[in-house]
Every structure is written in C-alpha cells, then in structure tokens.
CSV table of C-alpha atoms and ligand atoms in Angstrom, one decimal:
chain,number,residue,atom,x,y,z
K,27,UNK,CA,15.6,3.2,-2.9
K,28,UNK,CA,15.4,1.6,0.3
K,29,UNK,CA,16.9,-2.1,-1.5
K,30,UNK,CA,20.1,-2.9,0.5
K,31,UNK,CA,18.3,-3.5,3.9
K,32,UNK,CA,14.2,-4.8,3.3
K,33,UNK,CA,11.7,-2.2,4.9
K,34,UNK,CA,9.1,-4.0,6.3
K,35,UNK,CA,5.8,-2.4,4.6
K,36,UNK,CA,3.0,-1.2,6.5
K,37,UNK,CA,0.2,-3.2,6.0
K,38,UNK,CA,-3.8,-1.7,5.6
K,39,UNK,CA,-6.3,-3.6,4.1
K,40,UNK,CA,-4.4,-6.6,2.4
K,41,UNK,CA,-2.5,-3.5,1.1
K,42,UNK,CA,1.3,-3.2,1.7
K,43,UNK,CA,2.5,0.1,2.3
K,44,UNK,CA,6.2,1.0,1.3
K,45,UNK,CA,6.2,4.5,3.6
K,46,UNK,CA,9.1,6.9,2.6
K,47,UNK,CA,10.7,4.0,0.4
K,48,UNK,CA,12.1,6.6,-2.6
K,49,UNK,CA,14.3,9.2,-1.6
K,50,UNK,CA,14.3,12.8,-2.6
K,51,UNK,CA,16.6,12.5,-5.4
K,52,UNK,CA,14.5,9.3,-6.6
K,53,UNK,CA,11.3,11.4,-6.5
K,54,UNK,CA,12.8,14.4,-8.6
K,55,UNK,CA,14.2,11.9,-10.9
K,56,UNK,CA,10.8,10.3,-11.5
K,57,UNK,CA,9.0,13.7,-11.9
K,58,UNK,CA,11.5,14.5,-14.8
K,59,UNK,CA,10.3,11.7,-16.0
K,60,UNK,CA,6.7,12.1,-15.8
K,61,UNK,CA,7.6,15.4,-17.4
K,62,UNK,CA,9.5,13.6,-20.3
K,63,UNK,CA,6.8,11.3,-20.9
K,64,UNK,CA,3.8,14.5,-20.3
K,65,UNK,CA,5.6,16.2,-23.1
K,66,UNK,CA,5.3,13.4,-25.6
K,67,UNK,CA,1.7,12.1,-24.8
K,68,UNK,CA,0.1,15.5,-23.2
K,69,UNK,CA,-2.0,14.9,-19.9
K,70,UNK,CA,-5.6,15.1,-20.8
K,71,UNK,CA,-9.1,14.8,-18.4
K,72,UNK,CA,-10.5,11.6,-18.7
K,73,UNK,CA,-14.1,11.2,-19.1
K,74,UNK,CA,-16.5,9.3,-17.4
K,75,UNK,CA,-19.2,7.0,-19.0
K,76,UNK,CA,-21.9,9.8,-18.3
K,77,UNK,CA,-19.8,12.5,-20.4
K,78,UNK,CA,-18.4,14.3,-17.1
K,79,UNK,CA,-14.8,15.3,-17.1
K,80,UNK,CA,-12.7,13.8,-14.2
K,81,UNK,CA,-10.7,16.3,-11.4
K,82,UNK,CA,-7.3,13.8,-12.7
K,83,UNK,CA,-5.4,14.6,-15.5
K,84,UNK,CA,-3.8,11.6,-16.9
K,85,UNK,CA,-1.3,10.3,-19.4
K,86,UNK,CA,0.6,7.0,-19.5
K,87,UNK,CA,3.8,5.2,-20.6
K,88,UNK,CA,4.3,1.7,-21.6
K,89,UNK,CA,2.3,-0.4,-24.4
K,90,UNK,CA,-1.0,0.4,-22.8
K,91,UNK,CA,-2.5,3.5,-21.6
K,92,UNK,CA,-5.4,4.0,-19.7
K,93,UNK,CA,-8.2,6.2,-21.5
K,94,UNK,CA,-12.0,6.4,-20.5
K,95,UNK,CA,-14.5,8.3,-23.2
K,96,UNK,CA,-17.7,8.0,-24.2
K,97,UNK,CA,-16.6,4.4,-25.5
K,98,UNK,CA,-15.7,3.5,-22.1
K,99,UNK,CA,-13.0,2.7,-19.9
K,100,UNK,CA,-10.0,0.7,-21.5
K,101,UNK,CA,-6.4,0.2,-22.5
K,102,UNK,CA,-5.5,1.4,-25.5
K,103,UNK,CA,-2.2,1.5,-27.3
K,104,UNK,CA,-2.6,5.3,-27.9
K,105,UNK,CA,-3.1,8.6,-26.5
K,106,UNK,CA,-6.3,10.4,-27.5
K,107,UNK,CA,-3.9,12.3,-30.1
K,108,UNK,CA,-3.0,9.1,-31.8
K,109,UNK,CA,0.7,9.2,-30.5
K,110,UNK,CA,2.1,6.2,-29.0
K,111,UNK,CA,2.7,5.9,-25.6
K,112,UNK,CA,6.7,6.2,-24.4
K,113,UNK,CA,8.2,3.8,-23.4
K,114,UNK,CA,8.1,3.5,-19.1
K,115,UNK,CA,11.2,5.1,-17.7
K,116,UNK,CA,13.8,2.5,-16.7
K,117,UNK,CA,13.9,3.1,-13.1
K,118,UNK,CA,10.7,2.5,-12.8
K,119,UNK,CA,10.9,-0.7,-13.5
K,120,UNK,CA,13.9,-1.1,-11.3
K,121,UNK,CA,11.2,-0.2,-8.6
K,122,UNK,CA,9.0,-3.1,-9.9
K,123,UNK,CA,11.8,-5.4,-9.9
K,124,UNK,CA,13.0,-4.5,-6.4
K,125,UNK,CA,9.6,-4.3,-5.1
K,126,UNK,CA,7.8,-7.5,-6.2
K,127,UNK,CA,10.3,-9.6,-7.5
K,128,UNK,CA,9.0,-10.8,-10.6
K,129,UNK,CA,10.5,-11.2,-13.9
K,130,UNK,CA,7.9,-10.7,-15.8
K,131,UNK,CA,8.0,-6.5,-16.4
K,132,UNK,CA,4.9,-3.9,-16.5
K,133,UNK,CA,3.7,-3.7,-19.9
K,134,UNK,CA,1.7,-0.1,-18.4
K,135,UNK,CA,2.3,3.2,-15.9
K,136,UNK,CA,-0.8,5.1,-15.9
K,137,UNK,CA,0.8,8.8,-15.1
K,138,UNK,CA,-2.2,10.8,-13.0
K,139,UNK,CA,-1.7,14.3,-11.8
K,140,UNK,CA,-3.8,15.9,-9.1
K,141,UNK,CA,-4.6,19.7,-8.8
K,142,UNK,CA,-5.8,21.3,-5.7
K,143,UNK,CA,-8.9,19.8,-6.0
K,144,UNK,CA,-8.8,16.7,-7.4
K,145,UNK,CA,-10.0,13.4,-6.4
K,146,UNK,CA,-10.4,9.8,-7.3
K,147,UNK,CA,-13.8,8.4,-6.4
K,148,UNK,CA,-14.0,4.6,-5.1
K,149,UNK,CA,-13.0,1.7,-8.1
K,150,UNK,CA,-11.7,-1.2,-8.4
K,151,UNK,CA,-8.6,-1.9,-10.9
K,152,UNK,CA,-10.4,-4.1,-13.3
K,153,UNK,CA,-9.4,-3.6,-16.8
K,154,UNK,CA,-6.4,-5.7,-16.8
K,155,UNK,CA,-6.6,-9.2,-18.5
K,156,UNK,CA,-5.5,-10.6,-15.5
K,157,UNK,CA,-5.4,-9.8,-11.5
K,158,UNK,CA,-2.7,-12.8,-10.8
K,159,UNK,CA,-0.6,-9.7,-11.0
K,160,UNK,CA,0.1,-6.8,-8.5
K,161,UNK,CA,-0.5,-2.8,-9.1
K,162,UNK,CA,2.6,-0.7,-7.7
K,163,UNK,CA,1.4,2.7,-6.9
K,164,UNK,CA,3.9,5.5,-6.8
K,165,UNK,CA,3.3,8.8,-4.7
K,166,UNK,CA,5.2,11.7,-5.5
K,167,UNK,CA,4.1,15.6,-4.6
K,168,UNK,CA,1.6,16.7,-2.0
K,169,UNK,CA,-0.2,14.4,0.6
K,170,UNK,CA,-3.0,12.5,-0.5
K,171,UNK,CA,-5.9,10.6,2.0
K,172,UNK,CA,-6.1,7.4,0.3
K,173,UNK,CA,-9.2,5.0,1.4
K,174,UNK,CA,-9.3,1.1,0.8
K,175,UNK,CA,-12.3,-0.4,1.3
K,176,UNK,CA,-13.1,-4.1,0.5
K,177,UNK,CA,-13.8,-6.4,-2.5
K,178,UNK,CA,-17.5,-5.9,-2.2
K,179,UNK,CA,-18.2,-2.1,-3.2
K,180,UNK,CA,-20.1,-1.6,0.2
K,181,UNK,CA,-17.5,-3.1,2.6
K,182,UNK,CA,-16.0,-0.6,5.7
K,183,UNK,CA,-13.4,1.8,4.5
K,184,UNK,CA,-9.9,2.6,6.1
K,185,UNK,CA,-8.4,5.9,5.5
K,186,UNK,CA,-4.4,6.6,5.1
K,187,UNK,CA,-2.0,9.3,4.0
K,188,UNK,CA,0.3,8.7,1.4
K,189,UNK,CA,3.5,10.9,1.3
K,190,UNK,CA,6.0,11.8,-1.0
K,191,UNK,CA,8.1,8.9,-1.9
K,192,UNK,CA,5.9,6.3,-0.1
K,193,UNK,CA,5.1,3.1,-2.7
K,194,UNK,CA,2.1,0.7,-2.2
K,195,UNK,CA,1.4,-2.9,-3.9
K,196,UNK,CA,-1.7,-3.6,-4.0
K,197,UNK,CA,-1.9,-7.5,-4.8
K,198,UNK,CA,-2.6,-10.6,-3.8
K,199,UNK,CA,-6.1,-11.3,-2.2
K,200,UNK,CA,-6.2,-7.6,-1.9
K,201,UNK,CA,-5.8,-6.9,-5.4
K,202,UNK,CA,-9.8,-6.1,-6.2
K,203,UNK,CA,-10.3,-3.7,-3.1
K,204,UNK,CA,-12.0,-0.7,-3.9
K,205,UNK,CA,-9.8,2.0,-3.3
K,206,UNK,CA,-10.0,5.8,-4.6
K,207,UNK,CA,-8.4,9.3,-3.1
K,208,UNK,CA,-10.9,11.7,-1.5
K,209,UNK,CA,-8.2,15.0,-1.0
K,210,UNK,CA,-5.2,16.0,-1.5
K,211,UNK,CA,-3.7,18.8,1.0
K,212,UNK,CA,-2.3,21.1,-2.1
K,213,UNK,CA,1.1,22.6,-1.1
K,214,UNK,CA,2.3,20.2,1.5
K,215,UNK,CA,5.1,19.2,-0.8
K,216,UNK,CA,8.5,21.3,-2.4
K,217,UNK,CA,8.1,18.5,-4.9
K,218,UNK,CA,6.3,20.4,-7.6
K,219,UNK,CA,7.0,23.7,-7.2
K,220,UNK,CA,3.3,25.3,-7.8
K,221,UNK,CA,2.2,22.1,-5.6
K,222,UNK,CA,0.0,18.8,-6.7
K,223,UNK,CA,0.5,15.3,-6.8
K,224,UNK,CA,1.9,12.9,-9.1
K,225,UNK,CA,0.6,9.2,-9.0
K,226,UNK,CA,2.5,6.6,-11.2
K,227,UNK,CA,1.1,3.1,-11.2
K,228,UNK,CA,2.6,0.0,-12.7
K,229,UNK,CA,1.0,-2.8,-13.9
K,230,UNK,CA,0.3,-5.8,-16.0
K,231,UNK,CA,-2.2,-5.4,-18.3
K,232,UNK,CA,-2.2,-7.8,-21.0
K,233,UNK,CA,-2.7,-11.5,-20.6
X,3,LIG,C1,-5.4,4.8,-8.9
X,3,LIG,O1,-6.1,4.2,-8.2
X,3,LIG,O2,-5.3,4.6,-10.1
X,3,LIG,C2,-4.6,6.0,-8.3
X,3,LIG,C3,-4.4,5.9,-6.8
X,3,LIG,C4,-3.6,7.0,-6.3
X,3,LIG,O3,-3.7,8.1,-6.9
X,3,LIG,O4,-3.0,6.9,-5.2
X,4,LIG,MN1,-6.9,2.3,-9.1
C-alpha cells in the first residue's frame, strides 16, 4: 500500500482513481484471498432479469452478497447454495480504512471474475440502502477499459484502463454514475496465471 506518503488519485468523472496503489505482493495476497473465499461460496454466473446468464462470474464475502435471478437483483445473506458468505479478508478492510477514512467498515465485497470475454454492461450501484457511502473498487489481473458515464443513463461516457493494483472510490456526487466494463485485454497480466481479471468491490450496504 501506498499509505506512508498520500498518492494523489487521478480523478475521471467525479471518480478518484488510485493508479498502481497495491503492490505486487498486496495483489497476490488478495487473490489468495479471493481464492479462500471462491472455495467456500463457489463463483456462480449471475442472471439477469430476462433469464440470460452474465459473461461475470461472481461470489462475495461479508454479511451481504450480491445475487441477481429471476427474483431480481439484491443483497442477500447467502450464496445461491445456501452457505453463508465469509467473512471479508482483513486487509481489505485495511484498504478501506486507509483509503476513505471512515470508521464505519464494509458490511459487503462483491468478488467478480472476468474471463476472456467478459464484460459489464452500463449500471448504476443502486441496491445499497444508502449512497451517503462510497464503493472502493479493487483491480487485480488483466487490464480492463472501464467507462463512467453520468447520473442520467444517456450522459457522455469517458473511457479508462484500469491495471493491476490500481483502486478507485467511486463516491461522493459521483457515487450514482453509470459505469460498466466493455473488455478486458485477456493475458496482459502474470497475475493469474491462465489470465483474467479479478474485481473486488467494498461497500456499505445496509442502512
Ligand atoms: C462493478 O461495477 O461492480 C465492477 C466494476 C469493475 O469490474 O471494475
Ligand atoms: Mn458497479
């Protein structure tokens, strides 16, 4: 972590980029965890409203998870399987401490996993009780082109890479923007060894 001297974040959209802010032995230490967590509550391919399968696999850590069926999208407090969650790996929320300096802790990681050709259309982060609070987005494996576009859903878009190790907080006045991933370029990280990209997000979720 970059805590001792303050990085100035790069700042897109209301967005504030972290670039490069985890080093390599903080981003293999978070994909062993990912893993640990994987193994207890198995990734699994959400499903939209309209019964297709999304290109993400996904698991998540904390009290919440993320899950989107037939029923919808929502937090539940278990996997598909019935399991509960585990628990978010402590230095995560070191990260969240360092990183938005609040005391109150992330009661949610959503864990999502991108193949070759996976993708995350336009949304909004909505399903939280309340969006007083930021999102802290984790990159971690091959490069991803991550667009932010505005509150409204038609609003110009901006386009940015994410990297390996870079963290973003999306809060603030910028904390409704759309924002989705259109690509990843598969293989441009040693990360994972058989390539992909691993997106951790923290956040708030109940009220
Ligand atoms: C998300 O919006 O939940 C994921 C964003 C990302 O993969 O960078
Ligand atoms: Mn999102």
């Amino acid at each position: 972590m970059n805590g001792e001297h303050r990085q100035q974040p790069l700042l897109l959209g209301g967005f504030e980029i972290y670039q490069n802010w985890l080093n390599v032995d903080m981003q293999a230490g978070l994909i062993e965890a990912a893993r640990n967590v994987a193994a207890a509550a198995p990734l699994f391919r959400p499903e939209t409203r309209f019964g297709k399968q999304m290109s993400v696999r996904m698991t998540s850590a904390g009290h919440w998870g993320w899950i989107a069926d037939a029923g919808g999208y929502r937090y539940a407090p278990r996997h598909p399987s019935g399991v509960e969650w585990p628990p978010i790996p402590e230095p995560l929320i070191e990260i969240w401490q360092v990183l938005t300096g609040l005391e109150r802790q992330p009661d949610s990681c959503l864990i999502n996993f991108y193949g070759e050709n996976a993708r995350m259309g336009l949304h909004q982060d909505k399903d939280e009780a309340s969006f007083e609070w930021p999102v802290l987005s984790i990159s971690l494996g091959d490069d991803a082109l991550f667009r932010i576009g505005g509150t409204e859903r038609r609003a110009p878009t901006q386009s940015v890479w994410l990297r390996s190790g870079d963290v973003v907080i999306m809060g603030g006045a910028a904390r409704l923007r759309h924002h989705g991933v259109d690509r990843i370029r598969h293989g441009s990280s040693r990360l994972l060894p058989d390539g992909g990209r691993v997106n951790l997000t923290l956040r708030i979720v109940e009220a």
